[in-house]
N, CA and C atoms as an extended XYZ file, in Angstrom:
405
Properties=species:S:1:pos:R:3:atomname:S:1:resname:S:1:resid:I:1 pbc="F F F"
N       189.860     -237.898       -2.648 N   MET     1
C       189.293     -236.595       -2.826 CA  MET     1
C       188.794     -236.112       -1.467 C   MET     1
N       188.940     -234.828       -1.234 N   CYS     2
C       188.552     -234.255        0.043 CA  CYS     2
C       187.814     -232.944       -0.202 C   CYS     2
N       186.855     -232.654        0.641 N   TRP     3
C       186.165     -231.379        0.567 CA  TRP     3
C       185.796     -230.936        1.960 C   TRP     3
N       185.677     -229.654        2.161 N   TRP     4
C       185.178     -229.086        3.398 CA  TRP     4
C       184.801     -227.647        3.144 C   TRP     4
N       184.106     -227.073        4.103 N   THR     5
C       183.642     -225.701        3.997 CA  THR     5
C       184.507     -224.812        4.866 C   THR     5
N       184.811     -223.638        4.347 N   ILE     6
C       185.673     -222.683        5.033 CA  ILE     6
C       184.828     -221.600        5.670 C   ILE     6
N       185.179     -221.217        6.864 N   SER     7
C       184.578     -220.059        7.501 CA  SER     7
C       185.706     -219.185        8.014 C   SER     7
N       185.700     -217.909        7.638 N   THR     8
C       186.762     -217.006        8.084 CA  THR     8
C       186.282     -216.062        9.172 C   THR     8
N       185.062     -216.206        9.608 N   THR     9
C       184.574     -215.314       10.647 CA  THR     9
C       185.084     -215.749       12.007 C   THR     9
N       185.401     -214.786       12.835 N   ASN    10
C       185.851     -215.009       14.215 CA  ASN    10
C       187.079     -215.904       14.324 C   ASN    10
N       187.953     -215.851       13.357 N   LYS    11
C       189.186     -216.629       13.425 CA  LYS    11
C       190.314     -215.710       13.872 C   LYS    11
N       191.157     -216.209       14.754 N   ASN    12
C       192.328     -215.442       15.161 CA  ASN    12
C       193.392     -215.574       14.089 C   ASN    12
N       194.031     -214.472       13.781 N   VAL    13
C       195.085     -214.452       12.777 CA  VAL    13
C       196.345     -213.964       13.451 C   VAL    13
N       197.472     -214.484       13.004 N   SER    14
C       198.765     -214.130       13.567 CA  SER    14
C       198.935     -212.628       13.702 C   SER    14
N       199.591     -212.207       14.777 N   ALA    15
C       199.853     -210.800       15.012 CA  ALA    15
C       201.078     -210.321       14.236 C   ALA    15
N       201.645     -211.173       13.402 N   GLU    16
C       202.800     -210.817       12.589 CA  GLU    16
C       202.444     -209.603       11.728 C   GLU    16
N       203.371     -208.663       11.541 N   PRO    17
C       203.034     -207.474       10.756 CA  PRO    17
C       202.618     -207.854        9.334 C   PRO    17
N       201.590     -207.194        8.824 N   PRO    18
C       201.105     -207.547        7.491 CA  PRO    18
C       202.090     -207.135        6.407 C   PRO    18
N       201.974     -207.789        5.266 N   LEU    19
C       202.749     -207.426        4.087 CA  LEU    19
C       202.168     -206.137        3.514 C   LEU    19
N       202.847     -205.538        2.558 N   ASP    20
C       202.298     -204.361        1.883 CA  ASP    20
C       201.170     -204.834        0.973 C   ASP    20
N       199.966     -204.627        1.420 N   THR    21
C       198.797     -205.106        0.696 CA  THR    21
C       198.129     -204.004       -0.120 C   THR    21
N       198.805     -202.863       -0.269 N   THR    22
C       198.226     -201.745       -1.007 CA  THR    22
C       197.780     -202.133       -2.415 C   THR    22
N       198.629     -202.816       -3.214 N   PRO    23
C       198.160     -203.202       -4.557 CA  PRO    23
C       196.938     -204.126       -4.520 C   PRO    23
N       196.878     -205.025       -3.548 N   LEU    24
C       195.724     -205.908       -3.411 CA  LEU    24
C       194.482     -205.096       -3.055 C   LEU    24
N       194.602     -204.203       -2.071 N   ARG    25
C       193.471     -203.375       -1.648 CA  ARG    25
C       192.972     -202.512       -2.799 C   ARG    25
N       193.900     -201.878       -3.506 N   GLU    26
C       193.513     -201.003       -4.617 CA  GLU    26
C       192.936     -201.800       -5.786 C   GLU    26
N       193.526     -202.951       -6.078 N   GLY    27
C       193.000     -203.797       -7.143 CA  GLY    27
C       191.601     -204.305       -6.820 C   GLY    27
N       191.404     -204.719       -5.580 N   ALA    28
C       190.080     -205.183       -5.152 CA  ALA    28
C       189.071     -204.045       -5.241 C   ALA    28
N       189.477     -202.846       -4.824 N   ALA    29
C       188.576     -201.690       -4.898 CA  ALA    29
C       188.161     -201.413       -6.344 C   ALA    29
N       189.094     -201.608       -7.283 N   SER    30
C       188.750     -201.399       -8.698 CA  SER    30
C       187.738     -202.427       -9.187 C   SER    30
N       187.638     -203.550       -8.476 N   LEU    31
C       186.638     -204.579       -8.795 CA  LEU    31
C       185.342     -204.368       -8.025 C   LEU    31
N       185.323     -203.332       -7.177 N   GLY    32
C       184.149     -203.058       -6.359 CA  GLY    32
C       184.133     -203.827       -5.054 C   GLY    32
N       185.297     -204.326       -4.629 N   ILE    33
C       185.408     -205.107       -3.397 CA  ILE    33
C       186.185     -204.298       -2.367 C   ILE    33
N       185.559     -203.996       -1.254 N   ALA    34
C       186.224     -203.266       -0.173 CA  ALA    34
C       186.800     -204.278        0.811 C   ALA    34
N       188.112     -204.272        0.961 N   LEU    35
C       188.769     -205.173        1.907 CA  LEU    35
C       189.121     -204.406        3.164 C   LEU    35
N       188.606     -204.873        4.311 N   ASP    36
C       188.928     -204.216        5.566 CA  ASP    36
C       190.281     -204.698        6.097 C   ASP    36
N       190.724     -204.099        7.199 N   ASP    37
C       192.028     -204.452        7.762 CA  ASP    37
C       192.116     -205.924        8.146 C   ASP    37
N       191.025     -206.476        8.663 N   ALA    38
C       191.027     -207.901        9.047 CA  ALA    38
C       191.242     -208.782        7.817 C   ALA    38
N       190.590     -208.466        6.719 N   ALA    39
C       190.761     -209.245        5.486 CA  ALA    39
C       192.188     -209.124        4.967 C   ALA    39
N       192.741     -207.925        4.996 N   LEU    40
C       194.106     -207.724        4.516 CA  LEU    40
C       195.113     -208.479        5.384 C   LEU    40
N       194.857     -208.534        6.683 N   THR    41
C       195.717     -209.309        7.577 CA  THR    41
C       195.626     -210.793        7.245 C   THR    41
N       194.430     -211.269        6.933 N   ARG    42
C       194.254     -212.675        6.548 CA  ARG    42
C       194.947     -212.983        5.215 C   ARG    42
N       194.854     -212.055        4.280 N   PHE    43
C       195.560     -212.249        3.008 CA  PHE    43
C       197.069     -212.322        3.232 C   PHE    43
N       197.585     -211.485        4.114 N   SER    44
C       199.022     -211.530        4.435 CA  SER    44
C       199.395     -212.867        5.056 C   SER    44
N       198.575     -213.319        5.997 N   ALA    45
C       198.847     -214.599        6.664 CA  ALA    45
C       198.779     -215.758        5.666 C   ALA    45
N       197.795     -215.740        4.775 N   LEU    46
C       197.677     -216.791        3.768 CA  LEU    46
C       198.882     -216.771        2.827 C   LEU    46
N       199.329     -215.592        2.454 N   THR    47
C       200.504     -215.474        1.582 CA  THR    47
C       201.733     -216.061        2.252 C   THR    47
N       201.955     -215.713        3.512 N   ARG    48
C       203.107     -216.252        4.237 CA  ARG    48
C       203.035     -217.771        4.355 C   ARG    48
N       201.847     -218.282        4.676 N   LEU    49
C       201.675     -219.730        4.802 CA  LEU    49
C       201.922     -220.420        3.464 C   LEU    49
N       201.407     -219.864        2.384 N   LEU    50
C       201.623     -220.438        1.058 CA  LEU    50
C       203.117     -220.504        0.737 C   LEU    50
N       203.843     -219.438        1.016 N   LEU    51
C       205.277     -219.414        0.723 CA  LEU    51
C       206.044     -220.397        1.606 C   LEU    51
N       205.612     -220.530        2.853 N   GLU    52
C       206.244     -221.502        3.766 CA  GLU    52
C       206.041     -222.926        3.246 C   GLU    52
N       204.819     -223.269        2.908 N   TRP    53
C       204.520     -224.610        2.389 CA  TRP    53
C       205.145     -224.826        1.011 C   TRP    53
N       205.184     -223.773        0.224 N   ASN    54
C       205.727     -223.888       -1.128 CA  ASN    54
C       207.200     -224.287       -1.112 C   ASN    54
N       207.922     -223.882       -0.088 N   ALA    55
C       209.341     -224.242        0.030 CA  ALA    55
C       209.508     -225.758        0.174 C   ALA    55
N       208.496     -226.423        0.719 N   ARG    56
C       208.556     -227.870        0.928 CA  ARG    56
C       207.834     -228.678       -0.139 C   ARG    56
N       206.742     -228.149       -0.660 N   PHE    57
C       205.875     -228.960       -1.517 CA  PHE    57
C       205.650     -228.405       -2.916 C   PHE    57
N       206.249     -227.290       -3.275 N   ASN    58
C       206.111     -226.710       -4.599 CA  ASN    58
C       204.638     -226.592       -5.015 C   ASN    58
N       203.898     -225.784       -4.284 N   LEU    59
C       202.488     -225.572       -4.581 CA  LEU    59
C       202.275     -224.580       -5.721 C   LEU    59
N       203.226     -223.652       -5.899 N   THR    60
C       203.100     -222.624       -6.918 CA  THR    60
C       204.480     -222.200       -7.402 C   THR    60
N       204.540     -221.717       -8.627 N   ALA    61
C       205.814     -221.219       -9.163 CA  ALA    61
C       206.065     -219.782       -8.709 C   ALA    61
N       205.042     -219.127       -8.218 N   ILE    62
C       205.160     -217.734       -7.786 CA  ILE    62
C       205.679     -217.718       -6.345 C   ILE    62
N       206.837     -217.085       -6.133 N   THR    63
C       207.460     -217.115       -4.808 CA  THR    63
C       207.687     -215.728       -4.212 C   THR    63
N       207.415     -214.677       -4.942 N   ASP    64
C       207.552     -213.318       -4.422 CA  ASP    64
C       206.254     -212.935       -3.710 C   ASP    64
N       206.335     -212.492       -2.444 N   PRO    65
C       205.102     -212.163       -1.703 CA  PRO    65
C       204.204     -211.153       -2.416 C   PRO    65
N       204.787     -210.128       -3.008 N   ALA    66
C       203.973     -209.132       -3.714 CA  ALA    66
C       203.274     -209.762       -4.919 C   ALA    66
N       203.967     -210.639       -5.617 N   ALA    67
C       203.368     -211.317       -6.764 CA  ALA    67
C       202.268     -212.277       -6.325 C   ALA    67
N       202.460     -212.952       -5.190 N   VAL    68
C       201.412     -213.842       -4.669 CA  VAL    68
C       200.147     -213.033       -4.383 C   VAL    68
N       200.321     -211.854       -3.772 N   LEU    69
C       199.160     -211.026       -3.444 CA  LEU    69
C       198.397     -210.579       -4.687 C   LEU    69
N       199.109     -210.321       -5.771 N   THR    70
C       198.405     -209.862       -6.970 CA  THR    70
C       198.055     -211.007       -7.914 C   THR    70
N       198.977     -211.928       -8.137 N   ARG    71
C       198.747     -212.966       -9.144 CA  ARG    71
C       197.943     -214.152       -8.626 C   ARG    71
N       197.864     -214.331       -7.326 N   HIS    72
C       197.003     -215.384       -6.778 CA  HIS    72
C       195.785     -214.778       -6.081 C   HIS    72
N       196.024     -213.913       -5.110 N   MET    73
C       194.911     -213.386       -4.311 CA  MET    73
C       193.996     -212.485       -5.143 C   MET    73
N       194.567     -211.451       -5.757 N   LEU    74
C       193.748     -210.526       -6.535 CA  LEU    74
C       193.137     -211.210       -7.756 C   LEU    74
N       193.922     -212.005       -8.456 N   ASP    75
C       193.379     -212.725       -9.618 CA  ASP    75
C       192.188     -213.596       -9.215 C   ASP    75
N       192.236     -214.181       -8.025 N   SER    76
C       191.115     -215.004       -7.548 CA  SER    76
C       189.850     -214.184       -7.377 C   SER    76
N       190.016     -212.920       -7.023 N   LEU    77
C       188.848     -212.070       -6.791 CA  LEU    77
C       188.211     -211.575       -8.087 C   LEU    77
N       188.929     -211.663       -9.194 N   THR    78
C       188.391     -211.131      -10.447 CA  THR    78
C       187.160     -211.879      -10.945 C   THR    78
N       186.944     -213.083      -10.468 N   CYS    79
C       185.767     -213.830      -10.935 CA  CYS    79
C       184.466     -213.175      -10.487 C   CYS    79
N       184.517     -212.287       -9.505 N   VAL    80
C       183.286     -211.666       -9.026 CA  VAL    80
C       182.693     -210.675      -10.018 C   VAL    80
N       183.481     -210.208      -10.986 N   VAL    81
C       182.934     -209.254      -11.956 CA  VAL    81
C       181.818     -209.881      -12.785 C   VAL    81
N       181.778     -211.197      -12.852 N   ALA    82
C       180.734     -211.886      -13.616 CA  ALA    82
C       179.487     -212.165      -12.777 C   ALA    82
N       179.530     -211.813      -11.499 N   LEU    83
C       178.425     -212.138      -10.611 CA  LEU    83
C       177.476     -210.969      -10.414 C   LEU    83
N       176.234     -211.282      -10.169 N   ASP    84
C       175.204     -210.307       -9.881 CA  ASP    84
C       175.445     -209.700       -8.495 C   ASP    84
N       175.067     -208.462       -8.308 N   THR    85
C       175.241     -207.779       -7.025 CA  THR    85
C       174.550     -208.528       -5.892 C   THR    85
N       173.414     -209.145       -6.161 N   ALA    86
C       172.697     -209.892       -5.126 CA  ALA    86
C       173.544     -211.045       -4.602 C   ALA    86
N       174.331     -211.658       -5.464 N   VAL    87
C       175.207     -212.746       -5.040 CA  VAL    87
C       176.324     -212.190       -4.163 C   VAL    87
N       176.907     -211.088       -4.577 N   LEU    88
C       178.025     -210.499       -3.834 CA  LEU    88
C       177.635     -210.071       -2.434 C   LEU    88
N       176.436     -209.581       -2.259 N   THR    89
C       176.008     -209.097       -0.951 CA  THR    89
C       175.253     -210.152       -0.149 C   THR    89
N       174.980     -211.287       -0.756 N   GLY    90
C       174.247     -212.343       -0.077 CA  GLY    90
C       175.162     -213.333        0.620 C   GLY    90
N       174.619     -214.513        0.855 N   SER    91
C       175.353     -215.591        1.511 CA  SER    91
C       175.292     -216.850        0.661 C   SER    91
N       175.847     -216.803       -0.548 N   PRO    92
C       175.741     -217.962       -1.433 CA  PRO    92
C       176.644     -219.108       -1.011 C   PRO    92
N       176.342     -220.272       -1.538 N   ARG    93
C       177.216     -221.434       -1.388 CA  ARG    93
C       178.057     -221.519       -2.656 C   ARG    93
N       179.369     -221.604       -2.473 N   VAL    94
C       180.304     -221.625       -3.594 CA  VAL    94
C       181.160     -222.872       -3.481 C   VAL    94
N       181.363     -223.582       -4.591 N   VAL    95
C       182.235     -224.746       -4.613 CA  VAL    95
C       183.394     -224.456       -5.564 C   VAL    95
N       184.593     -224.617       -5.048 N   ASP    96
C       185.816     -224.461       -5.843 CA  ASP    96
C       186.296     -225.870       -6.180 C   ASP    96
N       185.960     -226.330       -7.379 N   VAL    97
C       186.289     -227.694       -7.814 CA  VAL    97
C       187.699     -227.702       -8.404 C   VAL    97
N       188.527     -228.625       -7.915 N   GLY    98
C       189.916     -228.670       -8.356 CA  GLY    98
C       190.662     -227.449       -7.863 C   GLY    98
N       190.526     -227.170       -6.581 N   SER    99
C       190.993     -225.908       -6.015 CA  SER    99
C       192.508     -225.791       -5.878 C   SER    99
N       193.244     -226.853       -6.132 N   GLY   100
C       194.705     -226.751       -6.068 CA  GLY   100
C       195.171     -226.283       -4.705 C   GLY   100
N       195.915     -225.194       -4.682 N   ALA   101
C       196.398     -224.636       -3.420 CA  ALA   101
C       195.365     -223.706       -2.787 C   ALA   101
N       194.121     -223.804       -3.240 N   GLY   102
C       193.037     -223.042       -2.622 CA  GLY   102
C       192.616     -221.799       -3.382 C   GLY   102
N       192.958     -221.748       -4.664 N   PHE   103
C       192.605     -220.573       -5.454 CA  PHE   103
C       191.587     -220.933       -6.517 C   PHE   103
N       190.484     -220.214       -6.565 N   PRO   104
C       190.169     -218.947       -5.923 CA  PRO   104
C       189.425     -219.055       -4.591 C   PRO   104
N       189.146     -220.256       -4.115 N   GLY   105
C       188.293     -220.441       -2.939 CA  GLY   105
C       188.742     -219.724       -1.680 C   GLY   105
N       190.010     -219.863       -1.291 N   LEU   106
C       190.474     -219.222       -0.059 CA  LEU   106
C       190.374     -217.698       -0.121 C   LEU   106
N       190.854     -217.052       -1.192 N   PRO   107
C       190.688     -215.596       -1.258 CA  PRO   107
C       189.219     -215.153       -1.270 C   PRO   107
N       188.364     -215.909       -1.929 N   LEU   108
C       186.941     -215.553       -1.918 CA  LEU   108
C       186.363     -215.658       -0.513 C   LEU   108
N       186.770     -216.687        0.233 N   ALA   109
C       186.290     -216.847        1.615 CA  ALA   109
C       186.765     -215.695        2.496 C   ALA   109
N       187.966     -215.193        2.238 N   ILE   110
C       188.479     -214.063        3.008 CA  ILE   110
C       187.733     -212.779        2.640 C   ILE   110
N       187.586     -212.526        1.353 N   ALA   111
C       186.959     -211.285        0.893 CA  ALA   111
C       185.465     -211.230        1.183 C   ALA   111
N       184.829     -212.403        1.207 N   PHE   112
C       183.380     -212.475        1.411 CA  PHE   112
C       183.073     -213.447        2.546 C   PHE   112
N       183.290     -213.035        3.780 N   PRO   113
C       183.144     -213.958        4.914 CA  PRO   113
C       181.731     -214.507        5.103 C   PRO   113
N       180.736     -213.917        4.482 N   ARG   114
C       179.371     -214.443        4.594 CA  ARG   114
C       179.125     -215.596        3.630 C   ARG   114
N       180.003     -215.776        2.663 N   TRP   115
C       179.852     -216.866        1.710 CA  TRP   115
C       180.229     -218.186        2.357 C   TRP   115
N       179.576     -219.239        1.955 N   GLN   116
C       179.937     -220.587        2.376 CA  GLN   116
C       180.749     -221.184        1.230 C   GLN   116
N       182.072     -221.235        1.409 N   VAL   117
C       182.977     -221.681        0.352 CA  VAL   117
C       183.442     -223.099        0.660 C   VAL   117
N       183.267     -223.989       -0.296 N   THR   118
C       183.702     -225.368       -0.165 CA  THR   118
C       184.817     -225.625       -1.175 C   THR   118
N       185.930     -226.185       -0.696 N   LEU   119
C       187.049     -226.535       -1.564 CA  LEU   119
C       186.997     -228.029       -1.866 C   LEU   119
N       187.279     -228.384       -3.097 N   LEU   120
C       187.289     -229.777       -3.531 CA  LEU   120
C       188.593     -230.030       -4.277 C   LEU   120
N       189.424     -230.930       -3.736 N   GLU   121
C       190.755     -231.189       -4.299 CA  GLU   121
C       191.124     -232.641       -4.065 C   GLU   121
N       191.814     -233.251       -5.030 N   ALA   122
C       192.192     -234.660       -4.943 CA  ALA   122
C       193.638     -234.882       -4.503 C   ALA   122
N       194.510     -233.909       -4.651 N   THR   123
C       195.928     -234.078       -4.347 CA  THR   123
C       196.191     -233.836       -2.865 C   THR   123
N       196.722     -234.852       -2.193 N   GLU   124
C       196.865     -234.809       -0.731 CA  GLU   124
C       197.697     -233.631       -0.233 C   GLU   124
N       198.816     -233.305       -0.884 N   LYS   125
C       199.648     -232.202       -0.383 CA  LYS   125
C       198.892     -230.880       -0.464 C   LYS   125
N       198.071     -230.732       -1.472 N   LYS   126
C       197.279     -229.513       -1.603 CA  LYS   126
C       196.153     -229.483       -0.579 C   LYS   126
N       195.550     -230.636       -0.328 N   VAL   127
C       194.510     -230.736        0.697 CA  VAL   127
C       195.093     -230.396        2.072 C   VAL   127
N       196.295     -230.873        2.346 N   GLY   128
C       196.951     -230.557        3.619 CA  GLY   128
C       197.172     -229.072        3.781 C   GLY   128
N       197.616     -228.425        2.724 N   PHE   129
C       197.796     -226.978        2.774 CA  PHE   129
C       196.464     -226.277        3.004 C   PHE   129
N       195.442     -226.692        2.275 N   GLN   130
C       194.122     -226.073        2.426 CA  GLN   130
C       193.598     -226.197        3.852 C   GLN   130
N       193.786     -227.383        4.438 N   ARG   131
C       193.332     -227.592        5.822 CA  ARG   131
C       194.011     -226.620        6.769 C   ARG   131
N       195.329     -226.485        6.641 N   GLU   132
C       196.035     -225.566        7.535 CA  GLU   132
C       195.634     -224.117        7.270 C   GLU   132
N       195.488     -223.755        6.007 N   ALA   133
C       195.098     -222.393        5.664 CA  ALA   133
C       193.694     -222.079        6.200 C   ALA   133
N       192.797     -223.020        6.085 N   ALA   134
C       191.421     -222.792        6.549 CA  ALA   134
C       191.346     -222.710        8.068 C   ALA   134
N       192.264     -223.385        8.753 N   SER   135
C       192.227     -223.327       10.214 CA  SER   135
C       192.840     -222.041       10.715 C   SER   135
């Protein structure tokens, strides 16, 4: 079993052109989450990395980039509707137990960079993906 804390602040992200993140941005806005350009670029980079690793390790059955953005990234953000506004605007500690390929922990860390998100996963191939994604 492995765990670590993710920080998305001050991280360099690939200059590769972002994917069409409009549905993710609009879906997040409907949840009351404003995603800036830096967050959308990180979501694009995470999606590309997931698809790259998925070709080798079968991390997810979803292989279409647009579907990954909505069915993994946006779906991960939906858990915030159950949270109090003070939690959303604060700096809480969050643990994603059995995080698999990093969902919902990685998207939450991107959307809420002030949160301290810890991923906990037992499967080595998934832990390897999480490590690369977090770096």
